[in-house]
Each structure stands twice: as C-alpha cells, then as structure tokens.
Coordinates of C-alpha atoms in Angstrom, one line a residue:
M73 CA 22.9 -19.8 22.6
S74 CA 25.0 -19.9 19.4
S75 CA 22.8 -22.7 18.0
Q76 CA 19.7 -20.6 18.5
K77 CA 21.1 -17.8 16.5
N78 CA 21.7 -20.1 13.6
I79 CA 18.0 -21.2 13.4
P80 CA 16.4 -19.7 10.3
G81 CA 14.1 -16.9 11.4
A82 CA 15.5 -16.7 14.9
A83 CA 16.1 -12.9 14.6
L84 CA 12.5 -12.5 13.4
L85 CA 11.0 -14.5 16.2
A86 CA 13.3 -13.3 19.0
P87 CA 11.4 -11.4 21.7
S88 CA 12.2 -7.7 22.0
P89 CA 13.7 -6.5 25.3
A90 CA 11.5 -4.9 27.9
A91 CA 12.7 -1.5 26.9
P92 CA 12.1 -0.9 23.2
V93 CA 15.3 -1.2 21.1
Y94 CA 15.0 0.0 17.5
D95 CA 17.7 -2.1 15.9
L96 CA 18.0 -4.2 12.8
G97 CA 15.8 -6.9 14.4
Y98 CA 13.0 -4.4 14.9
Y99 CA 13.2 -3.2 11.3
V100 CA 13.1 -6.8 10.0
K101 CA 10.0 -7.5 12.1
G102 CA 8.4 -4.2 10.9
A103 CA 9.2 -5.2 7.3
A104 CA 7.8 -8.7 7.7
A105 CA 4.6 -7.4 9.4
G106 CA 4.3 -4.9 6.5
G107 CA 4.7 -7.6 3.9
I108 CA 2.1 -9.8 5.6
C109 CA -0.5 -7.1 6.1
C110 CA -0.3 -5.8 2.5
S111 CA -0.3 -9.2 0.9
V112 CA -3.3 -10.4 3.0
T113 CA -5.4 -7.3 2.5
H114 CA -4.7 -6.8 -1.2
G115 CA -5.2 -10.5 -1.9
A116 CA -8.5 -10.6 0.0
L117 CA -9.8 -7.6 -2.0
C118 CA -8.6 -8.9 -5.3
P119 CA -12.3 -9.3 -6.6
V120 CA -12.9 -5.6 -5.8
D121 CA -9.7 -4.6 -7.6
V122 CA -10.7 -6.6 -10.6
V123 CA -14.0 -4.8 -10.9
K124 CA -12.4 -1.4 -10.2
T125 CA -9.8 -2.0 -12.9
R126 CA -12.5 -3.1 -15.4
V127 CA -14.6 0.0 -14.7
Q128 CA -11.5 2.3 -15.2
L129 CA -10.6 0.5 -18.5
D130 CA -14.1 0.2 -19.9
P131 CA -16.6 2.4 -18.1
V132 CA -19.2 2.1 -20.9
K133 CA -19.4 -1.6 -20.5
Y134 CA -19.1 -1.8 -16.7
N135 CA -21.5 0.9 -15.6
S136 CA -23.6 -0.8 -12.9
G137 CA -21.5 -0.2 -9.8
L138 CA -19.4 -2.5 -7.7
I139 CA -21.9 -5.3 -7.1
G140 CA -23.3 -5.1 -10.6
G141 CA -19.8 -5.2 -12.0
M142 CA -19.0 -8.3 -10.0
R143 CA -22.2 -10.0 -11.3
Q144 CA -21.4 -9.0 -14.8
V145 CA -17.9 -10.4 -14.6
V146 CA -19.1 -13.7 -13.1
A147 CA -21.9 -14.0 -15.7
E148 CA -19.6 -13.5 -18.6
E149 CA -16.4 -15.2 -17.4
G150 CA -17.2 -17.3 -14.3
A151 CA -16.4 -16.7 -10.6
M152 CA -12.7 -17.4 -11.0
A153 CA -12.4 -14.3 -13.2
L154 CA -12.7 -12.3 -9.9
T155 CA -9.4 -13.8 -8.8
T156 CA -7.5 -12.7 -12.0
G157 CA -4.1 -11.5 -11.1
L158 CA -4.2 -12.8 -7.5
G159 CA -0.7 -14.3 -7.6
A160 CA 0.8 -11.0 -8.8
T161 CA -1.2 -9.1 -6.3
A162 CA -0.3 -11.2 -3.3
F163 CA 3.4 -11.5 -4.1
G164 CA 3.8 -7.9 -5.4
Y165 CA 2.2 -6.3 -2.4
F166 CA 4.1 -8.5 0.0
V167 CA 7.3 -7.1 -1.5
Q168 CA 5.9 -3.6 -1.5
G169 CA 4.6 -3.9 2.1
W170 CA 8.0 -5.1 3.2
F171 CA 9.8 -2.0 1.9
K172 CA 6.9 0.4 2.6
F173 CA 6.1 -0.4 6.3
G174 CA 9.7 -1.4 7.1
G175 CA 11.0 1.7 5.4
V176 CA 8.6 4.1 7.1
E177 CA 9.6 2.6 10.5
F178 CA 13.3 3.0 9.6
F179 CA 13.1 6.6 8.2
K180 CA 10.9 8.0 10.9
I181 CA 13.0 6.5 13.7
Q182 CA 16.2 7.8 12.0
A183 CA 14.6 11.2 11.8
V184 CA 13.8 11.2 15.5
N185 CA 17.4 10.1 16.3
A186 CA 18.7 13.0 14.2
M187 CA 16.3 15.7 15.4
G188 CA 15.7 14.7 19.1
E189 CA 12.4 13.8 20.6
E190 CA 11.0 17.3 21.2
K191 CA 11.8 18.6 17.7
A192 CA 10.5 15.4 16.2
W193 CA 7.3 15.6 18.2
N194 CA 6.7 19.2 16.9
N195 CA 7.4 18.1 13.3
K196 CA 5.9 14.6 13.3
T197 CA 3.5 15.2 10.4
G198 CA 6.5 16.3 8.2
I199 CA 8.4 13.2 9.4
Y200 CA 5.5 10.9 8.4
L201 CA 5.3 12.6 5.0
G202 CA 9.0 12.4 4.3
A203 CA 9.4 8.8 5.6
A204 CA 6.4 7.6 3.6
A205 CA 7.6 9.3 0.4
A206 CA 11.1 7.8 0.7
A207 CA 9.8 4.3 1.6
E208 CA 7.2 4.2 -1.1
T209 CA 9.6 5.3 -3.9
I210 CA 11.9 2.4 -3.0
A211 CA 9.0 -0.1 -2.8
D212 CA 7.6 1.0 -6.2
V213 CA 10.7 0.0 -7.9
F214 CA 9.9 -3.6 -6.9
L215 CA 6.1 -3.3 -7.2
C216 CA 5.8 -1.8 -10.7
P217 CA 6.7 -5.0 -12.8
L218 CA 4.2 -7.1 -10.8
E219 CA 1.5 -4.4 -11.1
A220 CA 2.0 -4.3 -14.8
V221 CA 1.5 -8.0 -15.1
R222 CA -1.6 -7.8 -12.9
I223 CA -3.2 -5.0 -14.9
R224 CA -2.4 -6.7 -18.2
A225 CA -4.0 -10.0 -16.9
V226 CA -7.1 -8.2 -15.7
S227 CA -7.6 -6.2 -18.9
D228 CA -7.0 -9.3 -21.1
P229 CA -8.0 -12.5 -19.2
E230 CA -6.5 -14.6 -22.1
F231 CA -3.1 -12.9 -21.8
C232 CA -1.4 -15.3 -19.3
D233 CA -1.8 -18.3 -17.1
G234 CA -0.4 -17.1 -13.8
L235 CA 2.4 -14.7 -12.6
V236 CA 5.4 -16.5 -14.1
D237 CA 3.7 -17.0 -17.5
G238 CA 2.7 -13.3 -17.5
F239 CA 6.3 -12.2 -16.8
G240 CA 7.6 -14.3 -19.7
K241 CA 5.0 -13.0 -22.2
M242 CA 5.4 -9.3 -21.2
L243 CA 9.2 -9.6 -21.4
K244 CA 9.0 -11.2 -24.8
A245 CA 6.4 -8.7 -26.2
D246 CA 7.6 -5.4 -24.6
G247 CA 11.0 -6.0 -23.1
I248 CA 12.2 -4.7 -19.7
G249 CA 10.7 -1.3 -20.5
G250 CA 7.2 -2.8 -20.6
F251 CA 7.4 -3.6 -16.9
Y252 CA 8.1 0.1 -16.2
A253 CA 5.7 1.7 -18.6
G254 CA 3.6 2.7 -15.6
F255 CA 6.4 3.7 -13.3
L256 CA 5.7 7.4 -13.4
P257 CA 1.9 7.0 -12.8
I258 CA 2.5 4.4 -10.1
L259 CA 4.8 6.9 -8.3
A260 CA 2.2 9.6 -8.9
K261 CA -0.4 7.3 -7.4
Q262 CA 1.4 5.5 -4.7
V263 CA 3.7 8.3 -3.2
P264 CA 0.9 10.8 -2.5
Y265 CA -1.4 7.9 -1.4
T266 CA 1.2 6.6 1.1
M267 CA 2.1 10.0 2.4
A268 CA -1.6 10.7 3.0
K269 CA -2.2 7.2 4.4
F270 CA 0.6 7.4 7.1
A271 CA 0.2 11.1 7.9
V272 CA -3.6 11.0 8.3
Q273 CA -3.5 7.7 10.2
G274 CA -0.9 9.0 12.5
S275 CA -2.8 12.2 13.2
A276 CA -6.1 10.4 13.6
A277 CA -4.6 7.9 16.0
D278 CA -3.0 10.7 18.0
A279 CA -6.3 12.5 18.2
M280 CA -8.0 9.3 19.4
Y281 CA -5.4 8.7 22.1
A282 CA -5.6 12.4 23.1
S283 CA -9.4 12.2 23.5
M284 CA -8.9 9.3 25.9
G285 CA -6.1 11.1 27.7
K286 CA -3.8 8.0 27.5
S287 CA -0.8 6.8 25.6
P288 CA -0.7 3.5 23.7
K289 CA 1.3 1.9 26.5
E290 CA -1.4 2.6 29.0
L291 CA -4.1 0.9 26.9
S292 CA -5.0 -2.7 26.2
D293 CA -4.0 -4.5 23.0
S294 CA -7.7 -4.6 21.9
T295 CA -8.1 -0.9 22.4
N296 CA -5.0 -0.1 20.5
L297 CA -6.2 -2.4 17.7
G298 CA -9.5 -0.5 17.6
V299 CA -7.6 2.8 17.3
S300 CA -5.6 1.3 14.4
L301 CA -8.7 0.1 12.6
G302 CA -10.6 3.4 13.1
S303 CA -7.8 5.6 12.1
G304 CA -7.0 3.3 9.2
V305 CA -10.5 3.8 7.7
I306 CA -10.1 7.6 7.8
A307 CA -6.7 7.4 6.3
G308 CA -7.7 5.0 3.6
V309 CA -10.6 7.1 2.3
A310 CA -8.4 10.3 2.3
A311 CA -5.6 8.5 0.5
A312 CA -8.0 6.9 -2.1
I313 CA -9.4 10.3 -3.1
I314 CA -6.0 11.9 -3.4
S315 CA -4.4 9.2 -5.5
H316 CA -7.4 8.2 -7.7
P317 CA -6.6 10.2 -10.9
A318 CA -3.1 8.6 -11.1
D319 CA -4.6 5.2 -10.3
T320 CA -6.9 5.5 -13.4
L321 CA -4.0 6.5 -15.6
L322 CA -2.0 3.5 -14.3
S323 CA -4.8 1.1 -15.1
K324 CA -5.1 2.6 -18.7
I325 CA -1.4 2.9 -19.5
N326 CA -0.9 -0.9 -19.0
K327 CA -3.7 -1.7 -21.4
K328 CA -2.2 -2.7 -24.7
G329 CA -2.2 0.1 -27.2
A330 CA -3.5 2.7 -24.7
G331 CA -2.4 6.3 -25.5
G332 CA -1.0 5.4 -28.9
D333 CA 2.6 5.2 -29.7
G334 CA 5.5 7.3 -28.6
P335 CA 7.1 8.2 -25.3
M336 CA 5.4 7.4 -22.0
M337 CA 4.6 11.0 -21.1
S338 CA 3.0 11.5 -24.5
R339 CA 0.9 8.4 -24.0
L340 CA -0.2 9.6 -20.6
M341 CA -1.2 13.0 -21.9
N342 CA -3.2 11.4 -24.7
I343 CA -5.0 9.2 -22.2
A344 CA -5.7 12.1 -19.9
K345 CA -7.2 14.1 -22.8
E346 CA -9.3 11.2 -23.9
V347 CA -10.7 10.5 -20.5
G348 CA -11.1 14.1 -19.2
F349 CA -10.2 15.5 -15.8
V350 CA -13.5 14.9 -14.1
N351 CA -13.6 11.3 -15.2
L352 CA -10.1 10.7 -14.1
C353 CA -11.1 11.9 -10.6
T354 CA -14.5 10.2 -10.3
V355 CA -14.8 7.0 -12.5
G356 CA -14.4 4.0 -10.2
L357 CA -13.9 6.2 -7.1
L358 CA -16.6 4.7 -5.0
P359 CA -15.4 1.1 -5.3
R360 CA -11.9 2.4 -4.7
C361 CA -12.9 4.2 -1.5
V362 CA -14.6 1.0 -0.3
M363 CA -11.5 -1.0 -1.2
I364 CA -8.9 1.3 0.2
G365 CA -10.8 2.3 3.3
T366 CA -11.2 -1.4 4.2
L367 CA -7.7 -2.3 3.0
T368 CA -6.0 0.4 5.0
A369 CA -7.9 -0.3 8.2
G370 CA -7.0 -4.0 7.8
Q371 CA -3.3 -3.2 7.1
F372 CA -2.8 -1.2 10.2
G373 CA -4.7 -3.7 12.3
I374 CA -2.8 -6.7 11.0
F375 CA 0.5 -4.8 11.2
D376 CA 0.0 -4.1 14.9
T377 CA -1.2 -7.6 15.5
V378 CA 1.8 -9.2 13.8
M379 CA 4.3 -6.8 15.5
N380 CA 2.8 -7.8 18.9
A381 CA 3.0 -11.5 17.9
L382 CA 6.7 -11.1 17.0
G383 CA 7.4 -9.5 20.3
A384 CA 8.1 -6.0 18.9
S385 CA 7.0 -2.8 20.7
K386 CA 5.8 -0.5 17.9
F387 CA 7.4 2.9 17.7
H388 CA 5.2 5.9 18.6
F389 CA 6.1 9.6 18.7
H390 CA 6.4 10.8 22.2
D391 CA 5.9 14.3 23.7
P392 CA 8.9 14.6 26.1
N393 CA 7.2 17.3 28.0
E394 CA 4.1 15.2 28.8
K395 CA 4.2 13.4 32.2
H396 CA 2.5 10.1 32.7

C-alpha cells in the first residue's frame, strides 16, 4: 500500500469512500476538475473571445456582430487569427479554475462546518457569495498577468509569438506593474461575475431539484448533468450582464496607450468617460452572453463529470429537516 501512495497522482485518482469525506484529497480533486473545466471551455471559445475583445477595443471597425466579426478577422488576418492568445487563455484559466472551483468548494464546506447544517442551509446564498468572492480574489492574482498578455496579443497580433514571448516582451516594456495594470478592473469584473455565477447556478439547480422532488443522490448521473448544464446557462447569462462594464474596461486598459498616462484609476476614469456608460454596458454584450452562457454551462457540466470520474462525491447543501 505504501508504494501506491508514492505513485504520482495517486491522491487525485484515489476513489472516495462510500460516505463523502471532504478532506484534502477532495479539495485537490475539486481544484483539478475546476482547472480542467475552465481551461477546456475558455480555450474552445477563444475565437468568440477574440472577436468580443476586438469589438470592445474598436467598435467602429468591428460593427457587424459576432459572425460578421469572425469573417472580418479571417478575411484580414487568416483563420489562425481567431486562435490569438490561445496559450495564455488555456493556461491562465486552468490556473484560475484550479483556485476558483477548488476555493469555492473549500470555503463553502468550511462555512458549513463552522455554522452547522441547518444554519448553513438557511444562509446558503450568502455562503455561495462569500465563498465565490474569496476564491475568485485569490484566483485573479494568478490570472491577471496571463490575461494581460492575452489582451495585448489580441489587440496587437504582431506583439508576440506565443505566451512565453509575450511575457518577456511585456516585462521588458512595462515591468511587473504592466502585468497588473488591469488588476482592479479584473477584480471588478471577475468577483461579481463569479459571485453571480455560483449563487445563481446554485439557486437554479436547487429549484430544478425541488421541482422534481428529489435530491441529487436520488437521480442518475445524466439527470444531474442536465441540471448542471441548464442551471449553468441561466447563471452564465446573469453573470455576463453583471460583469460586462468591467470586462470592457479590462479589454481597453491593456491596450497600449489607452487612457493616457498617469495612475491606473485616472486611466480607467478617462476610458470610462471616452466610452460612455451605455456603451460600457452594451457594446459586445450579445457575443459575451453567448460566450459566457455556453462557457458556464460547459464548466459546470465538465466539473461534475470530472469529479465523478475522479471518484469524488460533489458537495451539496442539505436541509437537515427534510426526510428522504
């Protein structure tokens, strides 16, 4: 048995006990599932993200919608332009997903342990919001430099040749601070987005289970997957609308020279004034809703699938007064 413990990844692949145990092994499996689901979904939707970012950076030029924008990019730069920033996207969102999904599982379970099942059940929305905010803040410390390289590459296709090259050029040109020029807007975008995403998905999933009169344990894997996908679409659209103004600011702040010189807050204010509040909220919103709605559904579906494959029984809030 000792030799099995020394095999790389043994803790990750070890089956969970029949009764769920939420220990370090569970959190590692949750983090790994989160990294995989975020990397796969963000990577797959990279072409949509390229067009969305171009629309936000230059709405006058890219004014023909999502499909028209894709055609325009391909006509001017070739099909490979739609994969610009793919390396930074896939790696960056694996890291972010690791801390985000793993962190949400950790913080919500710790809250339940501290509060007790009944109090936690009555305050589950607040727990979702708090756990998501804490996990996302930690994740964004690691995501921000990768997102900065991605946006610079999308806004200037000649800027770099891959992730490593982009890091080197940004470090030389802007220093460490250049990687975190968008940290405040990424927090303003990602924290409300993640809070809405997990709280809305949790509420939507609970409503679906309540309508069926059954708990997740009483349903098949395929039915639970359907609940994850359906609730994920609802959560994604809500989260996209809430976080879109900050997403537009983030896209623009990483464009070279945007907002003029001076402190970051001054640059952000200049950009907001130039763009206008209505445009901040609406320009590029439709492709972002398509992207985030699809992406979020895919994330929760893949997360649950990977957790099952790793032998982990996903944590669900439980009403201690309900008899099954």
